[in-house]
GROMACS .gro file of C-alpha atoms in nm:
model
  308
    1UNK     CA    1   0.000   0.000   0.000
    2UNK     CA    2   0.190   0.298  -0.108
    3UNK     CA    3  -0.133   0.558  -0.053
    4UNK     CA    4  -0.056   0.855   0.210
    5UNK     CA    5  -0.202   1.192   0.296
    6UNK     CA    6   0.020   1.457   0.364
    7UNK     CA    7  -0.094   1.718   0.670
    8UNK     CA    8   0.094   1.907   0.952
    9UNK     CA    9   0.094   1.747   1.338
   10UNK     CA   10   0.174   1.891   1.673
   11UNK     CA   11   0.456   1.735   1.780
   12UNK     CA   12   0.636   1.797   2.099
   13UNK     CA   13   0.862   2.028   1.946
   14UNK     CA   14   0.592   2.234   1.711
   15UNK     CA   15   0.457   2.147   1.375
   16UNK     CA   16   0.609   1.898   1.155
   17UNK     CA   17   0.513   1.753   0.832
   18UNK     CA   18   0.331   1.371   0.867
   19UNK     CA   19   0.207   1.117   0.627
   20UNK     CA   20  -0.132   0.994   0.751
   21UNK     CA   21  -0.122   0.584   0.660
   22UNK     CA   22  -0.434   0.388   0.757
   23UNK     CA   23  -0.507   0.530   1.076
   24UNK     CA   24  -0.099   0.592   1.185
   25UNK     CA   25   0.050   0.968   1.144
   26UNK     CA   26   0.393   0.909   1.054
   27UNK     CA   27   0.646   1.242   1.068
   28UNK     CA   28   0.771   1.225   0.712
   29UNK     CA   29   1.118   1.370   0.778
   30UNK     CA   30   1.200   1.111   0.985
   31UNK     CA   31   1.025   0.790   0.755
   32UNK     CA   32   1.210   0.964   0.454
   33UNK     CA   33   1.548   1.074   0.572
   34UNK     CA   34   1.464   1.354   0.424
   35UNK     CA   35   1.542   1.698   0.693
   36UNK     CA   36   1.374   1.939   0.462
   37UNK     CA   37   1.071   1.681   0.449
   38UNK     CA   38   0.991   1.850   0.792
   39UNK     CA   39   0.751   2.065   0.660
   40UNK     CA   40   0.462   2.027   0.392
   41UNK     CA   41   0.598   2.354   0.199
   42UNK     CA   42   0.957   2.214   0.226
   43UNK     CA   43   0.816   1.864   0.045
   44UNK     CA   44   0.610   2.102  -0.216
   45UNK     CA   45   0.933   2.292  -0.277
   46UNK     CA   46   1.102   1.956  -0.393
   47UNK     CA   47   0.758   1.786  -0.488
   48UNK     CA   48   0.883   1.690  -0.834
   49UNK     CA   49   1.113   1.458  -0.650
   50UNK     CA   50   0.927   1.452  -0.361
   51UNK     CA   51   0.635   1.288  -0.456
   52UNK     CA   52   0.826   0.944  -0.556
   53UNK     CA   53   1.004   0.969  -0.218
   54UNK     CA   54   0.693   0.952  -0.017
   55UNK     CA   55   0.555   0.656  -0.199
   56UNK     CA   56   0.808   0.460  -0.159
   57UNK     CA   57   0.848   0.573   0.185
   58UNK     CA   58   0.491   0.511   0.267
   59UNK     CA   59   0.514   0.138   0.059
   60UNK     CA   60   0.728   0.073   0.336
   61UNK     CA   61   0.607   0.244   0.615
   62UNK     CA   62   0.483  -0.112   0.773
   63UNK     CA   63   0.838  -0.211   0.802
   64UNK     CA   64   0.982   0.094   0.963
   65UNK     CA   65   1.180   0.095   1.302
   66UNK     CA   66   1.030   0.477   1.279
   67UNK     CA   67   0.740   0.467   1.554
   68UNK     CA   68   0.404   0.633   1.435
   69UNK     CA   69   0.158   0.817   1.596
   70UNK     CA   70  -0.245   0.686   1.618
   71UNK     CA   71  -0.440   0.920   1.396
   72UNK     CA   72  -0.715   0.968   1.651
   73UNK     CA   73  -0.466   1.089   1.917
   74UNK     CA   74  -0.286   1.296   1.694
   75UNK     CA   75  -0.366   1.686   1.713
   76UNK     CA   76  -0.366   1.787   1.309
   77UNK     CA   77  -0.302   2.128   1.165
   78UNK     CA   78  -0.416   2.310   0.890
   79UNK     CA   79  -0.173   2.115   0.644
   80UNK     CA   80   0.024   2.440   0.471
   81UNK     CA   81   0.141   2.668   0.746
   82UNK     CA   82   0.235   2.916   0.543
   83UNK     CA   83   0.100   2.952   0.178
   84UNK     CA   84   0.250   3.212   0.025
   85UNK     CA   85  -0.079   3.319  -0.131
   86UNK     CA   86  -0.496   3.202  -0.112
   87UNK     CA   87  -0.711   3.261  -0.428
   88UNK     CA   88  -1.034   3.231  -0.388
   89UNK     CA   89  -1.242   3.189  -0.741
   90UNK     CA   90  -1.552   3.433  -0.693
   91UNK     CA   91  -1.933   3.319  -0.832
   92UNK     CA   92  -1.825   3.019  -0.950
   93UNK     CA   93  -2.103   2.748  -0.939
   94UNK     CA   94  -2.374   2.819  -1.159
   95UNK     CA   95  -2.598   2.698  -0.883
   96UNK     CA   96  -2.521   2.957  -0.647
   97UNK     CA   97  -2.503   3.217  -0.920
   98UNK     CA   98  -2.802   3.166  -0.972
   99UNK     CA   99  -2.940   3.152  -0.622
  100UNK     CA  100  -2.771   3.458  -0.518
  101UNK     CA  101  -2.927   3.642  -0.841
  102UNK     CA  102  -3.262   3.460  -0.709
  103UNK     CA  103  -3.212   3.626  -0.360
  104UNK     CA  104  -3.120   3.967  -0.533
  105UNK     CA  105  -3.418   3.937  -0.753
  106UNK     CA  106  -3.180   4.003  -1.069
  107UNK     CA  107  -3.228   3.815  -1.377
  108UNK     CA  108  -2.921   3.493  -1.415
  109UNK     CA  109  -2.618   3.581  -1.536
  110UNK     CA  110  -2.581   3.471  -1.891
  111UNK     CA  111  -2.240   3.211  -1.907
  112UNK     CA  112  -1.940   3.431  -1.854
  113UNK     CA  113  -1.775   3.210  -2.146
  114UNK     CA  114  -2.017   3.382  -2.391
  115UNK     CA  115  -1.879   3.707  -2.262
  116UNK     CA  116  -1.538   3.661  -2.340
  117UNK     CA  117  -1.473   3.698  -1.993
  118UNK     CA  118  -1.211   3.509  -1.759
  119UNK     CA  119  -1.227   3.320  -1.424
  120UNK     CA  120  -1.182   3.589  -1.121
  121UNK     CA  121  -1.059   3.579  -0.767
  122UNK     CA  122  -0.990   3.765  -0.476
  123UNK     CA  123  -0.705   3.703  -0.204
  124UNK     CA  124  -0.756   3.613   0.182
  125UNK     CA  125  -0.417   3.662   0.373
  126UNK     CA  126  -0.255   3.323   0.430
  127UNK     CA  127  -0.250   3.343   0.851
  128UNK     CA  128  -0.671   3.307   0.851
  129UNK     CA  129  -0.615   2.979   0.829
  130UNK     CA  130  -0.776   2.759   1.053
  131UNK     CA  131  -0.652   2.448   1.220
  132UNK     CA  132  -0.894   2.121   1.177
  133UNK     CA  133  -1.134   2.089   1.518
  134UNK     CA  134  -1.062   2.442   1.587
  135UNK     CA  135  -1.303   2.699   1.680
  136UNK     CA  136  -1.337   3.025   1.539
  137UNK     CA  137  -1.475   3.357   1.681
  138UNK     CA  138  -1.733   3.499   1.525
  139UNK     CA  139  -1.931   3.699   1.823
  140UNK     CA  140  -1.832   4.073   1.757
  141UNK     CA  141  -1.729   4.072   1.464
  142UNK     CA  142  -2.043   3.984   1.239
  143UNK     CA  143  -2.420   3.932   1.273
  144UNK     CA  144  -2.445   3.775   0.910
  145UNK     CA  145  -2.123   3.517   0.924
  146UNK     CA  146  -2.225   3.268   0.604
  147UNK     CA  147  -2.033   2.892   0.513
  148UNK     CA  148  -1.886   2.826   0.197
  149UNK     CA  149  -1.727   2.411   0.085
  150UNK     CA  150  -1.479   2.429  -0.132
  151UNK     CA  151  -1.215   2.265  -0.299
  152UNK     CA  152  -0.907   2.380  -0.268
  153UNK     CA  153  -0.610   2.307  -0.500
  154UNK     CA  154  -0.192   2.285  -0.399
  155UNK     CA  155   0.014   2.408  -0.619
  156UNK     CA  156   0.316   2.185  -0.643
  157UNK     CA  157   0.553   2.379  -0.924
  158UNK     CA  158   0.621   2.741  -1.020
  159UNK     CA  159   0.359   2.867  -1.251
  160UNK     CA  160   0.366   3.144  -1.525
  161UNK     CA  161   0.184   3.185  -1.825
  162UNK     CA  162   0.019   2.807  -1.805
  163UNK     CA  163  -0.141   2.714  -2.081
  164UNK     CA  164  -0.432   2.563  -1.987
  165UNK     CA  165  -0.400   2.224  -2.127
  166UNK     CA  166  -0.136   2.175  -1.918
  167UNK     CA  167  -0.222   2.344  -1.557
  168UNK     CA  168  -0.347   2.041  -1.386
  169UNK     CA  169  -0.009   1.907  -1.391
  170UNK     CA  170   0.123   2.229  -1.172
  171UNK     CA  171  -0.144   2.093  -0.916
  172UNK     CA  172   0.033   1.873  -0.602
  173UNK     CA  173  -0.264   1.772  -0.427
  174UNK     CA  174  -0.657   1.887  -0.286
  175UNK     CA  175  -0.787   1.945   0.043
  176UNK     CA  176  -1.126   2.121   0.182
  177UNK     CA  177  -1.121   2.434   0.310
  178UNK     CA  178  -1.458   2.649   0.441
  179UNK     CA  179  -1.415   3.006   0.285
  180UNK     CA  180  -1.603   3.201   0.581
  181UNK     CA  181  -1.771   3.520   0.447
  182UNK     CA  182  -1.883   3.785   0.689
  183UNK     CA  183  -2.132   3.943   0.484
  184UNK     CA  184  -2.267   4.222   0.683
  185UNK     CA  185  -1.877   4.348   0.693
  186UNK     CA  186  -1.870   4.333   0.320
  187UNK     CA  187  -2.009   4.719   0.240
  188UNK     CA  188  -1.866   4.982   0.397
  189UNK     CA  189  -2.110   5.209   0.580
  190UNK     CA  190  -2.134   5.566   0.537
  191UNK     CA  191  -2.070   5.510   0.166
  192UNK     CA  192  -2.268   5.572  -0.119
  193UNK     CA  193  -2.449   5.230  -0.257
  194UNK     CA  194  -2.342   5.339  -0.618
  195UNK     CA  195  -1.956   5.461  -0.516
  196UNK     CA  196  -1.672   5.260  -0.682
  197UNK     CA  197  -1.581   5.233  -0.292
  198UNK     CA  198  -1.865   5.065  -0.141
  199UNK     CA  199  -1.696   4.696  -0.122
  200UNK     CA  200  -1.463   4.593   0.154
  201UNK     CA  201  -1.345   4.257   0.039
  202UNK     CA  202  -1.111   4.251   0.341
  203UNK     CA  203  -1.343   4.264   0.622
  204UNK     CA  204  -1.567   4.030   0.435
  205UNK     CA  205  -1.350   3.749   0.350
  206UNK     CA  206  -1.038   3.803   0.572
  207UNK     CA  207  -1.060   3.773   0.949
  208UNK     CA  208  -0.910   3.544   1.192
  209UNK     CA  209  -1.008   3.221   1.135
  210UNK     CA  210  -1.180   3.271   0.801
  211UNK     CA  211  -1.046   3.001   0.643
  212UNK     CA  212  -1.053   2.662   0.765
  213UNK     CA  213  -0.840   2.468   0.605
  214UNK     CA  214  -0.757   2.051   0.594
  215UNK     CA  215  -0.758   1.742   0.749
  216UNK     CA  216  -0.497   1.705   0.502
  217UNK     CA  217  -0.367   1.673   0.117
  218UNK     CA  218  -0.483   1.411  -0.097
  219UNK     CA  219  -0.217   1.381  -0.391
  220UNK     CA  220  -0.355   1.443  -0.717
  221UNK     CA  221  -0.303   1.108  -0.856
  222UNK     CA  222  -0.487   0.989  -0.588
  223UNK     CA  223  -0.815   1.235  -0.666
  224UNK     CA  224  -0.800   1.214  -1.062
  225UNK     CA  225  -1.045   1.436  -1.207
  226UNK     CA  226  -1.112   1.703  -0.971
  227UNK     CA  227  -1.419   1.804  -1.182
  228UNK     CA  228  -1.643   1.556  -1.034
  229UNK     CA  229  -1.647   1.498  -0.650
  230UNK     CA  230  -1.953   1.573  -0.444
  231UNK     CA  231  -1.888   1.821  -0.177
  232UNK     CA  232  -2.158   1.894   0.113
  233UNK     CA  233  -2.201   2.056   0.445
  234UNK     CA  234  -2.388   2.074   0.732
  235UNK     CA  235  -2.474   2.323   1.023
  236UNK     CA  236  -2.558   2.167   1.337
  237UNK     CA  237  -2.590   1.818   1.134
  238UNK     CA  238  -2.808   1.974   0.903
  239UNK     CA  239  -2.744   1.946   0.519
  240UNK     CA  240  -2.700   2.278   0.381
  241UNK     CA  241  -2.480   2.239   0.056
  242UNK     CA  242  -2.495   1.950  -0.165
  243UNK     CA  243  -2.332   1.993  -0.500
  244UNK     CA  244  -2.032   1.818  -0.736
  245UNK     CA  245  -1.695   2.017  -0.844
  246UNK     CA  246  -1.834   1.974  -1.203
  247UNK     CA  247  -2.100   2.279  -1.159
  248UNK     CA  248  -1.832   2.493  -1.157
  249UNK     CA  249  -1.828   2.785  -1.407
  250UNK     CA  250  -1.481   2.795  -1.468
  251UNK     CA  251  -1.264   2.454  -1.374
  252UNK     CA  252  -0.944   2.466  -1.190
  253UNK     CA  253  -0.744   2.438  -1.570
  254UNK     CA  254  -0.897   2.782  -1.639
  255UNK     CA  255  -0.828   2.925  -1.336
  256UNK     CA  256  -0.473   2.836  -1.324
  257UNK     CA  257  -0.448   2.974  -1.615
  258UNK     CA  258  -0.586   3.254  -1.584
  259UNK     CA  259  -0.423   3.320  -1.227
  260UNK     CA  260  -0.064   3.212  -1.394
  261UNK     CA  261  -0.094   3.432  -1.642
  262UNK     CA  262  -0.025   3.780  -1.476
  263UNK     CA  263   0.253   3.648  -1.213
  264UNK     CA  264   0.418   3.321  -1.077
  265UNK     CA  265   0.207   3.068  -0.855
  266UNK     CA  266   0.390   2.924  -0.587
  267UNK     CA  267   0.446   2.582  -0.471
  268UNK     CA  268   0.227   2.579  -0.147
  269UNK     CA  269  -0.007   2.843  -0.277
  270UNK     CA  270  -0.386   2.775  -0.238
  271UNK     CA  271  -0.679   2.838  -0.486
  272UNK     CA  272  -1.026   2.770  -0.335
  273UNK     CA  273  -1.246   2.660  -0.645
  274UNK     CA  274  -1.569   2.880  -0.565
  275UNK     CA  275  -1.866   2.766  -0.366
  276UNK     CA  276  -2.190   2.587  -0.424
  277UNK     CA  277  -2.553   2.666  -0.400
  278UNK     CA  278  -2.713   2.655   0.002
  279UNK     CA  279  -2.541   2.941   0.112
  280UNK     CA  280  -2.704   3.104   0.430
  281UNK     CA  281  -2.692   3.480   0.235
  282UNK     CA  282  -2.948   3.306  -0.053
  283UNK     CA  283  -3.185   3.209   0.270
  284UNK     CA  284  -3.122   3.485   0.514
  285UNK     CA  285  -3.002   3.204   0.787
  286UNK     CA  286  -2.596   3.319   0.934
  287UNK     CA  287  -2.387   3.131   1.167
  288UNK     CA  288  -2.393   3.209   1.560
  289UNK     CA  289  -2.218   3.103   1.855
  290UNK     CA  290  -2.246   2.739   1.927
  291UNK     CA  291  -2.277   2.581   1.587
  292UNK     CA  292  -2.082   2.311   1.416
  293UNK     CA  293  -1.998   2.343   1.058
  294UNK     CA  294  -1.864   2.000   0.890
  295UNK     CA  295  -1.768   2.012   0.542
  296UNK     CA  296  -1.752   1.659   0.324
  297UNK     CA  297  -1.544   1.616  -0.009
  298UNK     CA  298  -1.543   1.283  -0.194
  299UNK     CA  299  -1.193   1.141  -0.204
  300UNK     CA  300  -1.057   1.399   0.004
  301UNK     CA  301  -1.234   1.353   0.362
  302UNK     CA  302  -1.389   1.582   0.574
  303UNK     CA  303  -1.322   1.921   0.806
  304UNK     CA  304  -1.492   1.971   1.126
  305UNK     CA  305  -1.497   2.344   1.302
  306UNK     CA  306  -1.717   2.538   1.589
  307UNK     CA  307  -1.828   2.891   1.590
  308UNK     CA  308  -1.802   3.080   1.916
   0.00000   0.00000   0.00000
């Protein structure tokens, strides 16, 4: 069995790069013999090399005099600590384009493809992350705090000017992550509803905690077509989004391209793919203090955080 997730532990000494095996967390420096294997950016820094290394390292693992760590004792970490950048693809499912138009009581946007227009994102600063299991604080800082699944894509090489035939092979693994909008933060009061100004996509999309982020990465290999997995989540163990990666508007080849094509993506660097339709904005229902959100992705696993 040479299958393995890569994600970030707590060890005694801080956080260290582990290969989760079965239900074992082995610290992949150590199985590999590898010292810059400590950390998951130092393995996506070498993962052209790297990624043979850790199979056969993992092939193996059963026979190692390298002691592992049970899985459900093990504390786990969001698995990059630190990307050097997040994109997050904006109105990207046609099914929550469409409900969000529905809940704005616009007409649907016609397929941006027909426009001649390109996949968009905007940035959240890499330290939102937040760990699996951990809770994030949401009382004070916004009365309308929505959930958003997505799937995010590692980037595992440099990449400029991709062409897009070629991006997905720039891609190192997936994880989930839960792109946490606050949305009554995302206008700016005072402000004129028809100035150029009104938007604050900072207070809206980057706060502490707004990303959760993990258990871990799947290697790409290992997911195959990342335009067909069914993602869901739940508040409180209720189903709120239920969708597949293939509604998306623009796939992850487009967007690489698109985001490669203006400056270099970095190995470690995050895009989250856009969100699906169930959004609490489209039925005027927020997070508050207290709930569970639990996000699912097919292949990948799931990503379990409380508000407080």
């Amino acid at each position: 069995m040479d299958g393995y997730k890569l994600a970030t532990y707590q060890a005694s000494d801080g956080a260290r790069a582990g290969l989760v095996i079965d239900d074992k967390v082995f610290d992949s420096a150590k199985l590999t013999g590898k010292a810059a294997y400590a950390t998951v950016l130092g393995i996506l820094e070498d993962w052209r090399t790297a990624q043979g290394i850790l199979r056969k390292a993992a092939a193996a693992a059963s026979k190692s005099r390298i002691k592992p760590f049970p899985l459900g004792r093990t504390k786990l970490l969001a698995p990059l600590r630190w990307p050097s950048a997040i994109y997050c693809a904006g109105a990207n499912y046609a099914d929550h384009a469409a409900e969000m138009a529905r809940r704005m009581n616009r007409p649907p946007e016609p397929d941006p493809h027909t426009q001649g227009l390109k996949a968009w994102h905007f940035i959240k600063a890499t330290r939102t992350l937040a760990d699996p299991g951990a809770t994030v604080k949401i009382s004070g800082y916004a009365s309308e705090m929505d959930w958003e699944v997505e799937l995010a894509a590692v980037i595992g090489r440099a990449a400029k000017n991709v062409p897009q035939e070629k991006a997905l092979d720039y891609v190192a693994g997936y994880t989930a992550a839960n792109d946490l909008s606050a949305r009554d933060r995302g206008r700016r009061a005072n402000i004129s509803d028809t100035s150029p100004f009104k938007s604050d996509w900072t207070k809206h999309k980057t706060f502490e905690g707004s990303c959760p982020l993990g258990p871990w990465i799947v290697p790409a290999r290992d997911i195959g077509d990342p335009q067909n997995l069914g993602l869901k989540l739940w508040v409180n163990d209720v189903l709120k989004q239920d969708s597949n990666s293939k509604n998306m508007i623009f796939n992850l080849a487009e967007q690489i391209a698109q985001l490669s094509s203006g400056m270099t993506l970095h190995p470690g660097d995050l895009i989250l793919t856009g969100t699906t339709d169930g959004v609490g904005a489209a039925r005027g229902e927020f997070l508050k203090a207290g709930d569970v959100v639990k996000i699912w992705i097919e292949k990948i696993g799931t990503l379990t955080n409380k508000m407080v």
